[in-house]
Coordinates of C-alpha atoms and ligand atoms in Angstrom, one line a residue:
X1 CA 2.8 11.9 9.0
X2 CA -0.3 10.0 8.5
X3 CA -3.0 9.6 11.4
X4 CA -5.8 7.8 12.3
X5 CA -7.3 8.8 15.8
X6 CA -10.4 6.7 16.6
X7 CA -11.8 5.8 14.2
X8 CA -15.0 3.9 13.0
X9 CA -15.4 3.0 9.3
X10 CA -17.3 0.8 7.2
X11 CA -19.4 0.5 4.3
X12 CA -23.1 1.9 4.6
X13 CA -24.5 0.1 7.5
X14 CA -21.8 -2.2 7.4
X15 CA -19.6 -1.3 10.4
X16 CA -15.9 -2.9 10.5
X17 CA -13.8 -0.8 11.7
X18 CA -14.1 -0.1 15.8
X19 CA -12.4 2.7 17.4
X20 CA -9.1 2.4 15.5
X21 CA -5.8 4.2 16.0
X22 CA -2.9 4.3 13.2
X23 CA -0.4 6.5 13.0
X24 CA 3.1 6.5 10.9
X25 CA 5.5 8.6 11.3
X26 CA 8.3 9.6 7.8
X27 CA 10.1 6.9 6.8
X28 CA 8.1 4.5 9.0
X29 CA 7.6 1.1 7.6
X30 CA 4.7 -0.1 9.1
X31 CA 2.9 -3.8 8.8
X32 CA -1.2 -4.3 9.1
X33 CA -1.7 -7.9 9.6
X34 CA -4.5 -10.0 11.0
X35 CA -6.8 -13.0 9.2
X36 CA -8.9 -12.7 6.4
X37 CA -12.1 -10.2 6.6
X38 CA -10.4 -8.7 9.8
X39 CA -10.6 -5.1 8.3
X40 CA -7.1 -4.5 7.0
X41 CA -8.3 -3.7 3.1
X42 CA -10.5 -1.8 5.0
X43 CA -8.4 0.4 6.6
X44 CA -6.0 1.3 3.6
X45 CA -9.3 2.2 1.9
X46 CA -10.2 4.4 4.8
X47 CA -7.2 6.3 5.0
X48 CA -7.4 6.8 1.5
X49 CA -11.8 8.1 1.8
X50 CA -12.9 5.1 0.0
X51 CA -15.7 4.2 2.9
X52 CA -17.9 5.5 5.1
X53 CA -16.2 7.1 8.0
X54 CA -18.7 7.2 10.8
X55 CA -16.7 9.1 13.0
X56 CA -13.1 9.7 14.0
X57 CA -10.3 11.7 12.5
X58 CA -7.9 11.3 9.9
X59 CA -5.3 13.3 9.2
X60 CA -1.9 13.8 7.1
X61 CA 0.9 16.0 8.0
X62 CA -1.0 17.7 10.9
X63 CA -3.8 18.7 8.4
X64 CA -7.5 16.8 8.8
X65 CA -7.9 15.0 5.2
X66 CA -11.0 13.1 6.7
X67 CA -13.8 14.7 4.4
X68 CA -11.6 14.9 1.2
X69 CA -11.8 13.3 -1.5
X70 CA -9.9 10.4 -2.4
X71 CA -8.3 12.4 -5.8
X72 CA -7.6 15.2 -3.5
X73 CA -5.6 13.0 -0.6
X74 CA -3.6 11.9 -3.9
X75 CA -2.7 14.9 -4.7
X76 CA -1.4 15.8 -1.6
X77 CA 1.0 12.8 -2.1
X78 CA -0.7 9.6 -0.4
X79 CA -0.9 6.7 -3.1
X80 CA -3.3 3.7 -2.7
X81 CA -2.1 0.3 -4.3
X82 CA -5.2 -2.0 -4.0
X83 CA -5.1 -5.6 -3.5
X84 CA -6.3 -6.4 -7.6
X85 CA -7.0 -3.7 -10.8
X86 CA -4.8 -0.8 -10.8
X87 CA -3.4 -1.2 -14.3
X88 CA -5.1 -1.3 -17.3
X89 CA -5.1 -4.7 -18.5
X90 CA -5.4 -3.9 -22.7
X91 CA -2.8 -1.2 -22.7
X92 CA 0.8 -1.7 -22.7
X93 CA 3.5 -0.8 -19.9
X94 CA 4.7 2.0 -21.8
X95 CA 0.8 3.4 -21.9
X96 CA 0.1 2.7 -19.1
X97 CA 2.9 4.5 -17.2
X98 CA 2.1 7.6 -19.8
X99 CA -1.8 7.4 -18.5
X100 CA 0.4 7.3 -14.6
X101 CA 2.3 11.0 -15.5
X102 CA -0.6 12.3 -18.2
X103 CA -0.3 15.8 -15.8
X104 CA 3.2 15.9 -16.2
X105 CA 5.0 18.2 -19.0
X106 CA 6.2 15.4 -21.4
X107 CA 10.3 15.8 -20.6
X108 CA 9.3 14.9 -17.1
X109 CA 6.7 12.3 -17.8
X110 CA 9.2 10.7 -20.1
X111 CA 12.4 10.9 -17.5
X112 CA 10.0 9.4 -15.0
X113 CA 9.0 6.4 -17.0
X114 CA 12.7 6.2 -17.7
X115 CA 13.2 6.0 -13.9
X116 CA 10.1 3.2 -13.4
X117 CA 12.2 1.0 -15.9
X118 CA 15.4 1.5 -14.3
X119 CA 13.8 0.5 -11.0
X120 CA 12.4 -2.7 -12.6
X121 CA 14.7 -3.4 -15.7
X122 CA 12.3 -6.9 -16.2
X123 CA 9.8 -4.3 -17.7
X124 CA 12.1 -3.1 -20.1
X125 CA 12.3 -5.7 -22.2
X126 CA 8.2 -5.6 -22.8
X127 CA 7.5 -1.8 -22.7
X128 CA 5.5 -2.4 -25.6
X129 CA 3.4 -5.3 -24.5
X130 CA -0.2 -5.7 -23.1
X131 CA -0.3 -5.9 -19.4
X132 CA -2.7 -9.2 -19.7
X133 CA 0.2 -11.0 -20.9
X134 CA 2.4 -10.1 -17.7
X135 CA 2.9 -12.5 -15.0
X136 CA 1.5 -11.4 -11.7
X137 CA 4.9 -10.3 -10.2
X138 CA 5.6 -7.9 -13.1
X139 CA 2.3 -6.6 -12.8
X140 CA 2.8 -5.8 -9.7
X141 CA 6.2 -4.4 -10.4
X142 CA 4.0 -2.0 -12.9
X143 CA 1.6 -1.2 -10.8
X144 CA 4.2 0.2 -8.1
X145 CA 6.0 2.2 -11.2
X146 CA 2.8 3.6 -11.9
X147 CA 2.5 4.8 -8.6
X148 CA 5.6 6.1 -8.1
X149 CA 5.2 8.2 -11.0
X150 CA 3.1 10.6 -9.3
X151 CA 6.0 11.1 -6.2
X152 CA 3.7 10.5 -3.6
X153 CA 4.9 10.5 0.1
X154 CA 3.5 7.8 1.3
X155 CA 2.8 4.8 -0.2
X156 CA -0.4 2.0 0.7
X157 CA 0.0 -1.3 -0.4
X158 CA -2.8 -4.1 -0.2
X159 CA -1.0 -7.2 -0.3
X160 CA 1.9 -6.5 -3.0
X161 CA 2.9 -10.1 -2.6
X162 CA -0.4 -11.9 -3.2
X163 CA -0.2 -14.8 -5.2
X164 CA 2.8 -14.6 -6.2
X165 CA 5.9 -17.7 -6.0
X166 CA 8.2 -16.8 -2.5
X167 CA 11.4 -16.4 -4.9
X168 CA 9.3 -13.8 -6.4
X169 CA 7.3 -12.1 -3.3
X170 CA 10.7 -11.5 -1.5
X171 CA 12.3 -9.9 -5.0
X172 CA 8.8 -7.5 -5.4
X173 CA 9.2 -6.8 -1.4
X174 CA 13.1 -6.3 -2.2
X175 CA 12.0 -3.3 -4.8
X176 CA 9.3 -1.9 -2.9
X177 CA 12.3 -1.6 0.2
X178 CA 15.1 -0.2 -2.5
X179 CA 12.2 2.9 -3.4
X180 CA 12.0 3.2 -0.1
X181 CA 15.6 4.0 0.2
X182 CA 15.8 5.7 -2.5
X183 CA 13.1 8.3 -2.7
X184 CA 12.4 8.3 0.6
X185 CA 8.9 7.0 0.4
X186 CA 7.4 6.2 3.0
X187 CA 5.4 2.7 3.2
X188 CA 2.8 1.1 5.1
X189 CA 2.1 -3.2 4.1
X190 CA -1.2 -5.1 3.9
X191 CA 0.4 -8.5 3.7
X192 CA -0.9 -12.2 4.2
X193 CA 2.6 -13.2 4.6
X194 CA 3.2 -11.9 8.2
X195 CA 6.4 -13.4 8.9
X196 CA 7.7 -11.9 5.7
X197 CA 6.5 -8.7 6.7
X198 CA 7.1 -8.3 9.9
X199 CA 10.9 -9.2 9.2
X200 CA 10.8 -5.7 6.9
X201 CA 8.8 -3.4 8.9
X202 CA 9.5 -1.2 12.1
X203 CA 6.2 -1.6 13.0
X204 CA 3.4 -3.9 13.2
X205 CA -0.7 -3.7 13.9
X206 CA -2.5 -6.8 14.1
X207 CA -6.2 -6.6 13.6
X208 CA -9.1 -8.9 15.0
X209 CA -12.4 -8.7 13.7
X210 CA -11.6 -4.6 13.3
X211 CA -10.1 -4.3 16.3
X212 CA -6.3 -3.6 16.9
X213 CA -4.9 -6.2 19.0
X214 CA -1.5 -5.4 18.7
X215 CA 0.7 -2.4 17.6
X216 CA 4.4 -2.2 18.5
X217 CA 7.9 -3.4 17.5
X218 CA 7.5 -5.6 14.3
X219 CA 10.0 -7.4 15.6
X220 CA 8.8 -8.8 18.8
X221 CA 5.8 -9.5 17.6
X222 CA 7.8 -12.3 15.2
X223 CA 9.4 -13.0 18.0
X224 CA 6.9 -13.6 20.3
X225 CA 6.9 -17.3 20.7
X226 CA 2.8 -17.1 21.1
X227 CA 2.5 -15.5 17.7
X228 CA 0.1 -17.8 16.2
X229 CA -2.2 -17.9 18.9
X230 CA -1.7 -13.8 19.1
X231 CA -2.2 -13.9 15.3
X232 CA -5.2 -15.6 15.4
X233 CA -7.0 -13.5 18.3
X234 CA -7.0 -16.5 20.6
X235 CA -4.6 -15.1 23.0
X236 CA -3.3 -11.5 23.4
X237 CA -0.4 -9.9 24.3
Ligands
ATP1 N1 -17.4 -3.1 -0.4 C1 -17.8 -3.8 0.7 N2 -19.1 -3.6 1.2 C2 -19.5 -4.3 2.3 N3 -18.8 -5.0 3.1 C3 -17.5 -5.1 2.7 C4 -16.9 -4.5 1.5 N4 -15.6 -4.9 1.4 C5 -15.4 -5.6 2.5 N5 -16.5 -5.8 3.3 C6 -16.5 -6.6 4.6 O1 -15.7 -5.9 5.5 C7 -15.0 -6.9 6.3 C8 -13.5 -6.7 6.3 O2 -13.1 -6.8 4.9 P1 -11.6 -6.4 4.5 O3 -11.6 -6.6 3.0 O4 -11.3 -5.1 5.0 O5 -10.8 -7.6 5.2 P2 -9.2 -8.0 5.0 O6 -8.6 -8.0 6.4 O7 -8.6 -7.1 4.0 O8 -9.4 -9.5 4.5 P3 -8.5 -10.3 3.4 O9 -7.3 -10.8 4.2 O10 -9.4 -11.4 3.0 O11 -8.1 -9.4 2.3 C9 -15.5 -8.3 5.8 O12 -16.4 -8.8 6.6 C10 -16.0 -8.0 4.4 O13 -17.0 -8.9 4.1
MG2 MG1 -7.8 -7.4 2.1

């Protein structure tokens, strides 16, 4: 579904990504882990055209996307969720959501928000407040809604869990996985929580210092009695 064949990435002169390869396939749930600064932000962004692509292809069902833009790759049904900002913090959920379906006729903007809310029925009950009075897991619940208002395919998430209590990351992960099921979305994790992760996904790419040092069964990987080494880049598989 969505490919990245050798690619090299970065921001200006700033290379970080080295001859990567990602692919997922529909309904693929798919892990990117690896330590801080290894270049996993970096390749959501990427896939999405929010850096510099030196060279490399990316492509999504069979088409190359590589020199579109970021709006357009939307609109062909990928959805980006980065790691902070993609609500607006002075409107309400109910505005927000609206501002998330403004293209759609209203009967179909309205179903859809009445959808979101079914989804996460803990948003429900403050429809009509400011998002900078929401805890981090219900902005985080909005954030998905408004994503999932536009349909998309295939769905990006930069660390969905961040920050947030492990009663509460499990219960967000919980949602993401019932959408999943539901519409048939299919989902690819940037999560600090690996073991978390990896105990959801089909797949798993580690990442040292933008390099992949592991892709394969999610599951193994957890398994892998070395992990933390492996995790680390001190040892490899
Ligand atoms: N906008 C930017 N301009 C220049 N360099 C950047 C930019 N964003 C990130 N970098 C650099 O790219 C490298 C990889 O960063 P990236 O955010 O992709 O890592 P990450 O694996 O997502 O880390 P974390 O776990 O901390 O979120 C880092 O060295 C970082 O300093
Ligand atoms: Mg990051």
């Amino acid at each position: 579904m969505l490919q990245a064949k050798s690619i090299n990435a970065g921001y200006g002169p700033a290379q970080v990504l080295f001859d990567f390869d990602f692919s997922v396939a529909e309904r693929e749930k798919v892990a990117i882990i690896g330590p801080n600064g290894s270049g996993k932000s970096t390749l959501l962004k990427t896939l999405m055209g929010l850096t510099t692509l030196y060279s490399g292809v990316v492509e999504f069902e069979g088409e190359d996307i590589s020199r579109l833009e970021p709006f357009e790759r939307a609109r062909m049904g990928l959805a980006y969720l980065p790691q902070v900002g993609s609500t607006f913090d002075n409107l309400t959920i109910k505005e927000n959501l609206r501002m998330a379906g403004y293209t759609l006729h209203k009967d179909e903007r309205e179903e859809r928000i009445g959808e979101v809310l079914d989804i996460f029925p803990i948003l429900k009950s403050y429809v009509n407040e400011r998002v900078k009075v929401l805890s981090g897991g219900m902005r985080q619940m909005l954030a998905t809604g408004i994503a999932l208002m536009r349909r998309p395919k295939i769905m990006l998430f930069d660390e969905p869990t961040a920050n947030l209590a492990p009663n509460l990351a499990e219960e967000v992960m919980n949602k993401i996985l019932e959408i999943e099921e539901q519409f048939g979305i299919t989902m690819v994790f940037v999560e600090q929580n690996a073991a978390m992760v990896l105990g959801c996904c089909d797949t798993a790419y580690l990442l040292v210092n933008g390099r992949l040092s592991y892709t394969g069964s999610a599951q193994e990987l957890l398994d892998n009695p070395r992990f933390g080494q492996i995790f680390l880049g001190v040892e490899t598989i």
